[in-house]
Coordinates of C-alpha atoms in Angstrom, one line a residue:
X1 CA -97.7 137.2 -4.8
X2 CA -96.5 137.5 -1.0
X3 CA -94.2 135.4 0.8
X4 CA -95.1 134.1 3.8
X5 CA -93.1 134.6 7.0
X6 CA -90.9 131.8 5.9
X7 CA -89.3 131.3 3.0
X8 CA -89.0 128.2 0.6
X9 CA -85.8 127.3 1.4
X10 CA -85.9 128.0 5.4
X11 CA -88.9 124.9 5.2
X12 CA -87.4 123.0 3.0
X13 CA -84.3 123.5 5.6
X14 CA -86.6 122.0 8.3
X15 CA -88.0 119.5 5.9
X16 CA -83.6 118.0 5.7
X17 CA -83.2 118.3 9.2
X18 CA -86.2 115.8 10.0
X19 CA -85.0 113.3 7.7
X20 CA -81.4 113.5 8.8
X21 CA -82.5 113.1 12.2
X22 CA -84.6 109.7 10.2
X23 CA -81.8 108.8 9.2
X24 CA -79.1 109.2 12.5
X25 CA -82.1 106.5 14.0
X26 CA -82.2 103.8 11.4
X27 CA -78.2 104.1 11.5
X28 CA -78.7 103.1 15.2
X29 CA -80.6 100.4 14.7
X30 CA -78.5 98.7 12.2
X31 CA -75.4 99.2 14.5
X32 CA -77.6 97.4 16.9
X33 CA -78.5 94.8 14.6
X34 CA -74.7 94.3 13.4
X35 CA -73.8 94.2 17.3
X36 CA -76.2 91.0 17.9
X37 CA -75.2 89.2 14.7
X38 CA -71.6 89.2 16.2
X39 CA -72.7 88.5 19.3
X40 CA -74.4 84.9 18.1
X41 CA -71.7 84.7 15.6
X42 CA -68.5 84.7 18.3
X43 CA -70.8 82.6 20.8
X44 CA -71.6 80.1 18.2
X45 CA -67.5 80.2 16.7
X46 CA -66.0 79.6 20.9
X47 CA -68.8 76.7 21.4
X48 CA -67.3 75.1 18.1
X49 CA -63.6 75.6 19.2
X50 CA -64.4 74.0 22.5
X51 CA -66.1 70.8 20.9
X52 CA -63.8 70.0 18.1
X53 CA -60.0 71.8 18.4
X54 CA -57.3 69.7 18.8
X55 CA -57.2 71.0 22.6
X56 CA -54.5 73.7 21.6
X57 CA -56.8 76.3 21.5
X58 CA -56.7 76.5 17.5
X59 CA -58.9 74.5 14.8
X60 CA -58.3 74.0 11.4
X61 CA -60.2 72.3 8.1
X62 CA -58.8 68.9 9.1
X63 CA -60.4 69.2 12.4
X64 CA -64.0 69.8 11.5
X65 CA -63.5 67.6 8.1
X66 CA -62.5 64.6 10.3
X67 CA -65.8 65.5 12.6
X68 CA -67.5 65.9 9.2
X69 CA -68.5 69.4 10.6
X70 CA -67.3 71.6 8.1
X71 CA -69.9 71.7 5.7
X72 CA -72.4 72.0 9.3
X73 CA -70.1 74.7 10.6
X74 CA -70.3 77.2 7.2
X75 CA -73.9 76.7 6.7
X76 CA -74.7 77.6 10.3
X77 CA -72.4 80.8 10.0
X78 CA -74.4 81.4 6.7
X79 CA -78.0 81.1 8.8
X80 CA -77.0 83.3 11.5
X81 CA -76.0 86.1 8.7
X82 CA -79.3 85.6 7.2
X83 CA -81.3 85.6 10.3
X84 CA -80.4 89.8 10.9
X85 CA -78.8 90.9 8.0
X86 CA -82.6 90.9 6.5
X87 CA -83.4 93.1 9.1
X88 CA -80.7 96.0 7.7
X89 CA -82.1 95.8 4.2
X90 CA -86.1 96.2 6.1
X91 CA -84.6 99.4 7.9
X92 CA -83.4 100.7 4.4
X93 CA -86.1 100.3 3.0
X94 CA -88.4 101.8 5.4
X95 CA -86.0 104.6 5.5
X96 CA -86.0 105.3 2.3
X97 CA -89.9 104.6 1.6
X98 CA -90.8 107.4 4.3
X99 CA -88.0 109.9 3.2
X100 CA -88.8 110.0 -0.7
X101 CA -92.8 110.7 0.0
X102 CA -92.4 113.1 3.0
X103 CA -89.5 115.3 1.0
X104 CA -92.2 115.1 -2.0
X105 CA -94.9 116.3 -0.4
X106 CA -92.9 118.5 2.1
X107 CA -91.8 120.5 -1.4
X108 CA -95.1 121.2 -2.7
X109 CA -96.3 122.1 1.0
X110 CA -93.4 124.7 1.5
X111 CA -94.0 126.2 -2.2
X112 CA -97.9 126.5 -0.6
X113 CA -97.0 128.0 2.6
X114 CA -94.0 130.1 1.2
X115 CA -96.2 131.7 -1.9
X116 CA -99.7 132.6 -2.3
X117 CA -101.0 130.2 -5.3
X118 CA -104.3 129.5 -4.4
X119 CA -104.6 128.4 -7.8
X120 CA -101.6 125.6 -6.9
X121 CA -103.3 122.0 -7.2
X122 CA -101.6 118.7 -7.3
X123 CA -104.1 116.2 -8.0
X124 CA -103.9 113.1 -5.1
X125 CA -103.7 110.9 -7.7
X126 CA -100.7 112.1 -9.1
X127 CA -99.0 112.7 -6.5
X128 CA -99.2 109.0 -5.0
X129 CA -98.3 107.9 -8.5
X130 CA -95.0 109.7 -8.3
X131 CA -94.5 108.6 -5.3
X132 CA -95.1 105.0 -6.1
X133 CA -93.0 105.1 -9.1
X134 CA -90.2 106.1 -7.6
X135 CA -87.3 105.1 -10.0
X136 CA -84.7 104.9 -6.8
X137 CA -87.0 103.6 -4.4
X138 CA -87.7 100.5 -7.1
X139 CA -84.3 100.0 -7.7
X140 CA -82.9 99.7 -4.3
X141 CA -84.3 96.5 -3.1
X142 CA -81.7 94.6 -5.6
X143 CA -78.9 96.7 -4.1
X144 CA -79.2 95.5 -1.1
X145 CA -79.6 91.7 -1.8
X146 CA -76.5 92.4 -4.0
X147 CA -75.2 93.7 -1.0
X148 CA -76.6 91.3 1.6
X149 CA -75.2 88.4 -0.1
X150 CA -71.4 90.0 -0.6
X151 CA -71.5 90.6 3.0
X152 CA -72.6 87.0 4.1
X153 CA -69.3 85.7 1.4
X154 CA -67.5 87.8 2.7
X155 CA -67.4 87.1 6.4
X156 CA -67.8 83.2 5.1
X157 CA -64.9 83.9 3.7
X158 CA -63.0 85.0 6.2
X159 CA -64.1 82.7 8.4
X160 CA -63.0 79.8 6.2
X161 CA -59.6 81.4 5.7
X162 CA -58.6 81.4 9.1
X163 CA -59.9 77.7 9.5
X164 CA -57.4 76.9 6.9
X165 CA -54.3 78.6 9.1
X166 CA -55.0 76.7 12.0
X167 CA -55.9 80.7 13.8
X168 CA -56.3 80.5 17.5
X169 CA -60.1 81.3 18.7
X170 CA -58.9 85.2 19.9
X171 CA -57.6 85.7 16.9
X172 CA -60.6 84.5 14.6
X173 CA -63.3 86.5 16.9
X174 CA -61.0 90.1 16.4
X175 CA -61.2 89.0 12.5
X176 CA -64.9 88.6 12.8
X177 CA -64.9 91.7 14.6
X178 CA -63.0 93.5 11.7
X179 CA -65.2 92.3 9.1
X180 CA -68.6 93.5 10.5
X181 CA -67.2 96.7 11.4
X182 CA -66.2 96.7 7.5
X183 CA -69.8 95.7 6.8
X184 CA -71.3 97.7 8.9
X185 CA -69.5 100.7 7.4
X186 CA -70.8 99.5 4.2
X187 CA -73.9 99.7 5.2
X188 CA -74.2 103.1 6.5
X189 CA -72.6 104.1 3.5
X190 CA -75.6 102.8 1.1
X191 CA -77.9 104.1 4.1
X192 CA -76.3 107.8 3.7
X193 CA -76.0 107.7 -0.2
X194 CA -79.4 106.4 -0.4
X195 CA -80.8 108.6 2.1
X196 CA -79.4 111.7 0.6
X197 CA -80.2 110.8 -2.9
X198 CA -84.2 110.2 -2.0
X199 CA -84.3 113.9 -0.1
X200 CA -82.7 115.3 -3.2
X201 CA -84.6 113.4 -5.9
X202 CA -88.3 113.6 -3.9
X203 CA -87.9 117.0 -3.3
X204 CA -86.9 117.8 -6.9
X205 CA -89.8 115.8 -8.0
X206 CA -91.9 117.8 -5.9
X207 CA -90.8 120.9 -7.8
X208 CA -91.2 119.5 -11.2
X209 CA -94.9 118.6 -10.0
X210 CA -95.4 122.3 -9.0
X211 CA -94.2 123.8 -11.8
X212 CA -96.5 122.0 -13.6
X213 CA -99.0 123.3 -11.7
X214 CA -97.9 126.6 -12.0
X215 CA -98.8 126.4 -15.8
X216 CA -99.2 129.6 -17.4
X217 CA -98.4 131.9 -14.4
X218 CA -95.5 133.2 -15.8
X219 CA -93.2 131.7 -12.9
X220 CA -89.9 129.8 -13.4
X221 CA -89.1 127.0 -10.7
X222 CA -85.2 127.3 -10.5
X223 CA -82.6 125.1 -8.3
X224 CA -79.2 126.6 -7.2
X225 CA -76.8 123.4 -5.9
X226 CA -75.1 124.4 -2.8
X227 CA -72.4 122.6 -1.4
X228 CA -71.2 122.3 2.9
X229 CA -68.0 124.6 1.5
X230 CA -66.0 122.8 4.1
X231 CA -62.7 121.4 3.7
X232 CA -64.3 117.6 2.8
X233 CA -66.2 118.9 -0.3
X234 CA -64.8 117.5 -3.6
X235 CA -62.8 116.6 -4.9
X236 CA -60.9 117.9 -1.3
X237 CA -60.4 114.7 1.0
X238 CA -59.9 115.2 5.1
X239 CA -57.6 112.7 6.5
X240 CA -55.6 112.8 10.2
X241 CA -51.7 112.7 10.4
X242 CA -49.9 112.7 13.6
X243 CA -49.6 116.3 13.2
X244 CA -53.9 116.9 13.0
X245 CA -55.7 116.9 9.8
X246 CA -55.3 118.1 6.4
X247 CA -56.6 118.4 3.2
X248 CA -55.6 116.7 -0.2
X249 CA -57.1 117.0 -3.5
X250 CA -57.9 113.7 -5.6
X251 CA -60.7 112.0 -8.1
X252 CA -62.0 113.6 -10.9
X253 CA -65.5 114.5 -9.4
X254 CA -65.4 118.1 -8.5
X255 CA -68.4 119.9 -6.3
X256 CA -67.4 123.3 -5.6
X257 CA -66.8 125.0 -9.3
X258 CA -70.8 123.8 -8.7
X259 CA -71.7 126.2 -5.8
X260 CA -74.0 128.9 -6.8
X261 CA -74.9 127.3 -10.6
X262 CA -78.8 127.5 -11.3
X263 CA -80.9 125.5 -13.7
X264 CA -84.6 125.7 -14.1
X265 CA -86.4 122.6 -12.4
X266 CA -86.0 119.9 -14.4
X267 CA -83.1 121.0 -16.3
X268 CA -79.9 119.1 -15.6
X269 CA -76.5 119.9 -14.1
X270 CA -73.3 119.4 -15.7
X271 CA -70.9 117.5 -13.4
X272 CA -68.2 116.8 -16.0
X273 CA -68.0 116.2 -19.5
X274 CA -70.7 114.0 -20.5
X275 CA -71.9 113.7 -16.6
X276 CA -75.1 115.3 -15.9
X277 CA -77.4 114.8 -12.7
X278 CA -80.6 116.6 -12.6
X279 CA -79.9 116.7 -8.6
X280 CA -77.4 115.9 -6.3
X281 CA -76.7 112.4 -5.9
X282 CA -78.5 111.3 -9.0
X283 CA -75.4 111.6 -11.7
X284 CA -75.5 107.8 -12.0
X285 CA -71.4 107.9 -10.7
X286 CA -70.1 106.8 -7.3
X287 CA -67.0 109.5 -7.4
X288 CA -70.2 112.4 -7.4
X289 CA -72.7 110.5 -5.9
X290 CA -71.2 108.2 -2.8
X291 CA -71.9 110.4 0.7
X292 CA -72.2 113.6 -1.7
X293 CA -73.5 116.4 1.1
X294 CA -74.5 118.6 -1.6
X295 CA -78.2 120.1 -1.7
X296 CA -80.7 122.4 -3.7
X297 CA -81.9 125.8 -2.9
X298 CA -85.4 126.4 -4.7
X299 CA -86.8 130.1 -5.8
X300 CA -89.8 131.2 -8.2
X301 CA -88.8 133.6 -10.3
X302 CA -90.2 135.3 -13.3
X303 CA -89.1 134.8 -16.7
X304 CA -87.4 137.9 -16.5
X305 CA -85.4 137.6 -13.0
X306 CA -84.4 134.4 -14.5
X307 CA -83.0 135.6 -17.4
X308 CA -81.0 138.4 -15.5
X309 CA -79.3 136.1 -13.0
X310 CA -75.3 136.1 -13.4
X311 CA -75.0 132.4 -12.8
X312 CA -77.4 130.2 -15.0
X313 CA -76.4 127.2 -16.6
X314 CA -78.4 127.2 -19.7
X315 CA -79.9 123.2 -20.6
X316 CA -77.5 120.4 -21.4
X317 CA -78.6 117.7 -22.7
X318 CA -76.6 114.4 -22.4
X319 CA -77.8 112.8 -25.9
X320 CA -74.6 112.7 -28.9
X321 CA -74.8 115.8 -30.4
X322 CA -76.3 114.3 -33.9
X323 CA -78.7 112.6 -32.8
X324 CA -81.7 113.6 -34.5
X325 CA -82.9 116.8 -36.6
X326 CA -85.0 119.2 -34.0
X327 CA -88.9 118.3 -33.6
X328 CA -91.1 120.2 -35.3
X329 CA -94.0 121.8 -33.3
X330 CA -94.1 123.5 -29.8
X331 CA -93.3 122.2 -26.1
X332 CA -95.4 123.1 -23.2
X333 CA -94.7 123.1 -19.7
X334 CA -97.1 121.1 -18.0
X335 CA -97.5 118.5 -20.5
X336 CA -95.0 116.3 -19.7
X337 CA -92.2 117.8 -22.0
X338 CA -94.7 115.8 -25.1
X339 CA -94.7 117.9 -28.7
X340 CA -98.1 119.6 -28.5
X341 CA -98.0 119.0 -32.5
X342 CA -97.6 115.1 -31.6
X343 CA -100.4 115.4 -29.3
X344 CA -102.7 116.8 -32.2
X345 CA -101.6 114.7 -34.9
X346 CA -104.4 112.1 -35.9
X347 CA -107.0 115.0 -35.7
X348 CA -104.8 117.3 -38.1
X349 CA -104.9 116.2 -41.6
X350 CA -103.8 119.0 -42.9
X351 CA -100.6 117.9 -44.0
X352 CA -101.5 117.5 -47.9
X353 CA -98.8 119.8 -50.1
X354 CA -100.3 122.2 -52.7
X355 CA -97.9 120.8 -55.6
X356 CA -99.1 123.3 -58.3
X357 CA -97.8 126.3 -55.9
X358 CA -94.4 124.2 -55.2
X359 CA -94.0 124.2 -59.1
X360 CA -95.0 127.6 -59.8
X361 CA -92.5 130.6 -60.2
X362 CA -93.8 132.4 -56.9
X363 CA -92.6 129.5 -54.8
X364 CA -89.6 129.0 -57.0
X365 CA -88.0 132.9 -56.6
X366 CA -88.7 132.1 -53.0
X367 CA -85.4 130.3 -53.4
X368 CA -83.2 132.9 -55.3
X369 CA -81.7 134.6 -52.6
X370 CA -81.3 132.4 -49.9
X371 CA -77.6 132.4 -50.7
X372 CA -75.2 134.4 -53.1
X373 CA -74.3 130.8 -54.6
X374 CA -77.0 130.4 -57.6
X375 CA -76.2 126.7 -57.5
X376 CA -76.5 126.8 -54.3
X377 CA -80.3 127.7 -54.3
X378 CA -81.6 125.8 -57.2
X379 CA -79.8 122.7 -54.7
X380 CA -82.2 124.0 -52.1
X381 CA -84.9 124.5 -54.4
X382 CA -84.4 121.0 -55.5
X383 CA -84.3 119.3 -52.7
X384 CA -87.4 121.0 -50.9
X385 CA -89.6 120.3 -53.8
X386 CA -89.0 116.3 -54.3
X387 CA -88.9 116.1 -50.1
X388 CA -92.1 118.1 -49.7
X389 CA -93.8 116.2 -52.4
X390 CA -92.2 113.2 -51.6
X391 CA -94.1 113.5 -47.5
X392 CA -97.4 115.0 -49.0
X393 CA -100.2 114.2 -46.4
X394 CA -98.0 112.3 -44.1
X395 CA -96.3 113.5 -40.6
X396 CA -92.7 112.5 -41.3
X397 CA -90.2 114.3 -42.1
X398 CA -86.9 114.4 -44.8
X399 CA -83.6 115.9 -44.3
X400 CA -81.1 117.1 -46.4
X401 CA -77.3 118.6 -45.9
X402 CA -75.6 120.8 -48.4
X403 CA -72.2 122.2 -49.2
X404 CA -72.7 125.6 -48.9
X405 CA -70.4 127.0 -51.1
X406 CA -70.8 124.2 -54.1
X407 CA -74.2 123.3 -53.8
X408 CA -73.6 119.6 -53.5
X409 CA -75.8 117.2 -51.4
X410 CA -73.4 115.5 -49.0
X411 CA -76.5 113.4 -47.2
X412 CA -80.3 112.7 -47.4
X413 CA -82.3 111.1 -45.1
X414 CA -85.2 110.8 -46.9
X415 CA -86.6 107.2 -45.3
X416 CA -87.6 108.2 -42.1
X417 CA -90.6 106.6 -40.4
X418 CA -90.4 108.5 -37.0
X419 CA -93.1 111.3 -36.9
X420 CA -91.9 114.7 -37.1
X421 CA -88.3 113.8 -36.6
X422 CA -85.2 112.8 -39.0
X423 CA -82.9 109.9 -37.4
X424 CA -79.1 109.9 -38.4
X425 CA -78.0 107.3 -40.0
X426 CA -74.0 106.0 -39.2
X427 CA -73.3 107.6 -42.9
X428 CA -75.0 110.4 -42.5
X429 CA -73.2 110.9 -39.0
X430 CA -69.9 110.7 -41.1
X431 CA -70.5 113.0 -44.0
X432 CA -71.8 115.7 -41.5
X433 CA -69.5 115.6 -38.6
X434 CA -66.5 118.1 -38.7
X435 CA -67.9 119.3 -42.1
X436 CA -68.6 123.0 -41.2
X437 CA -70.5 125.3 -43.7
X438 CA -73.1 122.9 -44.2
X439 CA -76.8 123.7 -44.9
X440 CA -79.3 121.9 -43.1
X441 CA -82.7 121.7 -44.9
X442 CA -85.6 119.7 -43.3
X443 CA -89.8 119.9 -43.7
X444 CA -92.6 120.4 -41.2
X445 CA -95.6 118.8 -41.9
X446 CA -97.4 121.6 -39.1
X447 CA -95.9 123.9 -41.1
X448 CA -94.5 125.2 -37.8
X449 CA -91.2 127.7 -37.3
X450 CA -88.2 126.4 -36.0
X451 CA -88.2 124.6 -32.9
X452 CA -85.7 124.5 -30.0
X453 CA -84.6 121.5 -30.9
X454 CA -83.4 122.7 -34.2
X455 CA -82.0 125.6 -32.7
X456 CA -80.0 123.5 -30.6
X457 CA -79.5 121.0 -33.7
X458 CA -78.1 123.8 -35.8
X459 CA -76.0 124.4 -32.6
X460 CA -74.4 121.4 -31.6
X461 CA -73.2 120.2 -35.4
X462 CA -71.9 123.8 -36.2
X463 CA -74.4 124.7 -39.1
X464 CA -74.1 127.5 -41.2
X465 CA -77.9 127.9 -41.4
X466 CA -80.7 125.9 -41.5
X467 CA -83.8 125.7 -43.7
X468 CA -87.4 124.7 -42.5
X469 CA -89.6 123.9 -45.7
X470 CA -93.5 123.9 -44.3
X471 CA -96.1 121.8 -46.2
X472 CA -97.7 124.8 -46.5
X473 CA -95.8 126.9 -48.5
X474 CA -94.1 128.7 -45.9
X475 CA -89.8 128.7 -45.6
X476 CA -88.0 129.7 -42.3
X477 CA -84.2 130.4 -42.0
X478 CA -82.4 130.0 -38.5
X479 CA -79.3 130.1 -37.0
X480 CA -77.7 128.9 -33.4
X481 CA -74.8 130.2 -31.6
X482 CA -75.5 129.1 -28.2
X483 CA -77.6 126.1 -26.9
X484 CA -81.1 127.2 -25.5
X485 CA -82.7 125.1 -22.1
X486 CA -85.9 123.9 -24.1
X487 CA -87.6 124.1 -20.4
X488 CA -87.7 127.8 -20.7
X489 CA -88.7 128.1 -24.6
X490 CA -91.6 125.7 -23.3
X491 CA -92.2 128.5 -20.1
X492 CA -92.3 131.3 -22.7
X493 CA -94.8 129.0 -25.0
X494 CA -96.7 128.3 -21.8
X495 CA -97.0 132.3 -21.2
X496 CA -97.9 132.8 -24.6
X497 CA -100.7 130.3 -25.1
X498 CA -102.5 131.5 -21.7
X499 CA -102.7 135.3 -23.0
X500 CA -104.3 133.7 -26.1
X501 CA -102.1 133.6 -28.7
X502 CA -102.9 130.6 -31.1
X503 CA -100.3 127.6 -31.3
X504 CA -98.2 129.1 -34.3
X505 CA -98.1 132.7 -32.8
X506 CA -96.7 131.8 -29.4
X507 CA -93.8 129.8 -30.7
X508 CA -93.0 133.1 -33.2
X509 CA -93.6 135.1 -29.6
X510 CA -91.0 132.8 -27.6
X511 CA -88.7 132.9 -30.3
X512 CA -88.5 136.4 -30.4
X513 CA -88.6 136.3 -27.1
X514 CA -85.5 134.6 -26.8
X515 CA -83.6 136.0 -29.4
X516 CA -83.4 139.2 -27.1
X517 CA -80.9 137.7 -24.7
X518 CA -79.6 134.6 -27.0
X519 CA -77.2 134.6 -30.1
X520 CA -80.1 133.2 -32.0
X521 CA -82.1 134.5 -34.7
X522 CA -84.8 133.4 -37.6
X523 CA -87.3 134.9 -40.1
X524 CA -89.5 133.8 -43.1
X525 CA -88.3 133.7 -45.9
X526 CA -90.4 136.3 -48.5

């Protein structure tokens, strides 16, 4: 697979530079917009201190009120606002309509030009959809009107407050003056937050679109954040003394322990402690996201320069950590993150339990050494044959929890209507938090291994083991030590299916796969 002459990230470079040069321009043309709205606003505010003062040079409430002006004065000042102020929320807009589609495609066009993948195809269709749908894009028009309107109170505002201390006309225009320099500041702060967050989020939605495209090559899409490493990155602050500038450190958001992190596309960052951004300037917080200057460098790597790099961030995921009991079934890459079981569910009926070999003595000394607690496994023996007979020929799923060292069930859920997955309930949530050496025993009505997700499960509430009881006879033990990015077990999966490994075989293939460089591990239990 040869490069071309220039890399991903040198186009990608170029692909910034255009849009900040976008960007400098519609901030010119709102300065220019700003400039004539106080242009009409101090004409129209000197023609109204000539007509009705009191021929001091000041006016006041009582002046225009005994003209009966004052209600005529304010709603002029309010149509002269929103005669331009329109006009900033338009150039927004555009802005950000043109920058979000030309960083999308841009991506997918440098990945072409950078890589030979003739076999690289984003459907038109598609790619206009995305496009379309952009979450940001859709959202911004009501932050502007929010925006628009506190800027026309504001200035309305100040206006009216200077009426009511009897201000001079000099002294009214330089407040004017003050307050559209503060609006106007405003504004090119959304128009740099928002232009920054569309590069960022198109051209990471570009990637994500490639590397679904890129199904089944055996490539990883992976984005490093980069920050300016200059004195203003955060949570450093650049102000001017009389003696020059200097630095100060404030605010919780902090960029640089960021510099150099990599996730796989698609993957998220973690920005703090339950803060997570799957690019820069998408974390949903003003103290990371306001004017953040911070970027993505992209690479394609295989699975196995991916594993060996020194400074991955394996996946976080920003849900409570019980939430729900893994998914059974596998995840592919290129399917929209979807369960491939979930997708084949209606067509497989095979979910009937064979109740004579769940009561016979073959099944039953399946259980007799899962543990060295004889209570213990008749518990486990217990609970798997009333769950699986209890689910017989349906998709969902029970779960159950047990003390492993007295055998005693400290929660069920056993009423679950979501397919393939177990939701907590608040009691459940309580019995199994901070109760370590617990037993987690669940069914899979596609008799599938372990998933991620319950690798991660097992992970995040500290189980000792877990149990996976298959309608079709079949047991699989697991444990977690460390939480795996479920992007790359669907990669591996991917990999596996395209050499031809059937369903079952490829997730027993990424598993072991995995266990090689993760404290994971799993078997079947004889």
């Amino acid at each position: 697979m040869p490069k071309s002459s220039k890399s991903l990230n040198d186009l990608l470079h170029e692909i910034r530079r255009i849009e900040e040069s976008r960007e400098m321009l519609t901030e010119k043309k709102i300065r220019a917009i700003y400039k004539q709205l106080l242009k009409e606003l101090t004409a129209f505010v000197a023609e109204t201190y000539t007509k009705y003062s009191d021929g001091n040079g000041m006016l006041t409430v009582s002046d225009l009120q005994r003209s009966a002006k004052l209600a005529w004065f304010l709603s002029e000042i309010d149509k002269n606002c929103n005669e331009y102020l329109p006009d900033v929320s338009k150039e927004i807009q555009k802005l950000i309509d043109t920058v979000y589609e030309e960083c999308y495609v841009g991506m997918v066009e440098a990945v072409n030009q950078a890589y030979d993948l003739s076999a690289l195809n984003v459907r038109p269709e598609v790619m206009k959809s995305t496009i379309s749908n952009n979450i940001e894009k859709l959202t911004l028009p009501a932050l502007l009107e929010k925006n628009r309107k506190e800027i026309v109170y504001e200035i309305k505002q100040t206006v009216s407050i200077g009426l009511m201390n009897g201000e001079r006309y000099d002294t009214m225009s330089r407040r004017l003056v003050e307050r559209l320099d503060f609006s106007y500041g405003k504004a090119n702060n959304v128009v740099r937050t928002e232009t920054h967050r569309n590069v960022e989020a198109g051209i990471m939605d570009g990637a994500l679109e490639t590397q679904k495209a890129l199904s089944g090559s055996g490539l990883v899409h992976t984005a490093t954040w980069r920050t300016m490493e200059d004195e203003r990155v955060r949570p450093q602050h650049r102000y001017h003394t009389k003696s020059g500038w200097k630095t100060k450190i404030s605010g919780k958001a902090d960029h640089t322990k960021m510099e150099g992190v990599t996730i796989i596309v698609g993957d998220k960052f973690k920005l703090e402690p339950n803060v997570y951004a799957p690019c820069p300037g998408m974390s949903g917080t003003a103290r990371n996201d306001c004017r953040c200057r911070c970027f993505l460098e992209y690479d394609l790597l295989t699975l196995a320069e991916w594993e060996a790099l020194p400074n991955k961030q394996e996946n976080f995921i920003s849900a409570k950590s019980l939430d729900k009991s893994g998914k059974s079934g596998i995840i592919r890459a290129g399917s929209g993150d979807v369960s491939l079981e979930y997708q084949r569910y209606g067509r497989n009926k095979d979910t009937l339990v064979n109740k004579t070999y769940i009561d016979s003595g073959e099944y039953r000394r399946k259980f007799d050494n899962l543990t060295d607690n004889a209570d213990v496994n008749k518990t486990l023996y217990d609970c798997a044959k009333t769950a699986l007979k209890h689910r017989s020929g349906t998709e969902f799923e029970d779960m159950y929890w047990i003390d492993g060292n007295t055998g005693k069930i400290i929660a069920r859920e056993i009423s679950s209507f979501d397919k393939r997955a177990v939701s907590y309930s608040d009691k459940t949530r309580k019995a199994v938090q901070n109760n370590t050496g617990l037993l987690a025993l669940h069914t899979h009505p596609s008799s599938m291994p372990p998933s991620i997700a319950d690798f991660n499960s097992c992970w995040r509430n500290k189980y000792k083991i877990g149990y996976i009881i298959c309608h079709n006879g079949k047991i699989f033990a697991y444990t977690s030590e460390c939480e795996i990015s479920e992007r790359l077990y669907s990669l591996y999966i991917d990999k596996f299916l395209s050499d031809g490994k059937s369903e079952f075989d490829a997730q027993i293939a990424a598993l072991n796969k995995l266990k090689i460089n993760h404290a994971i591990n799993f078997w079947e239990v004889d």
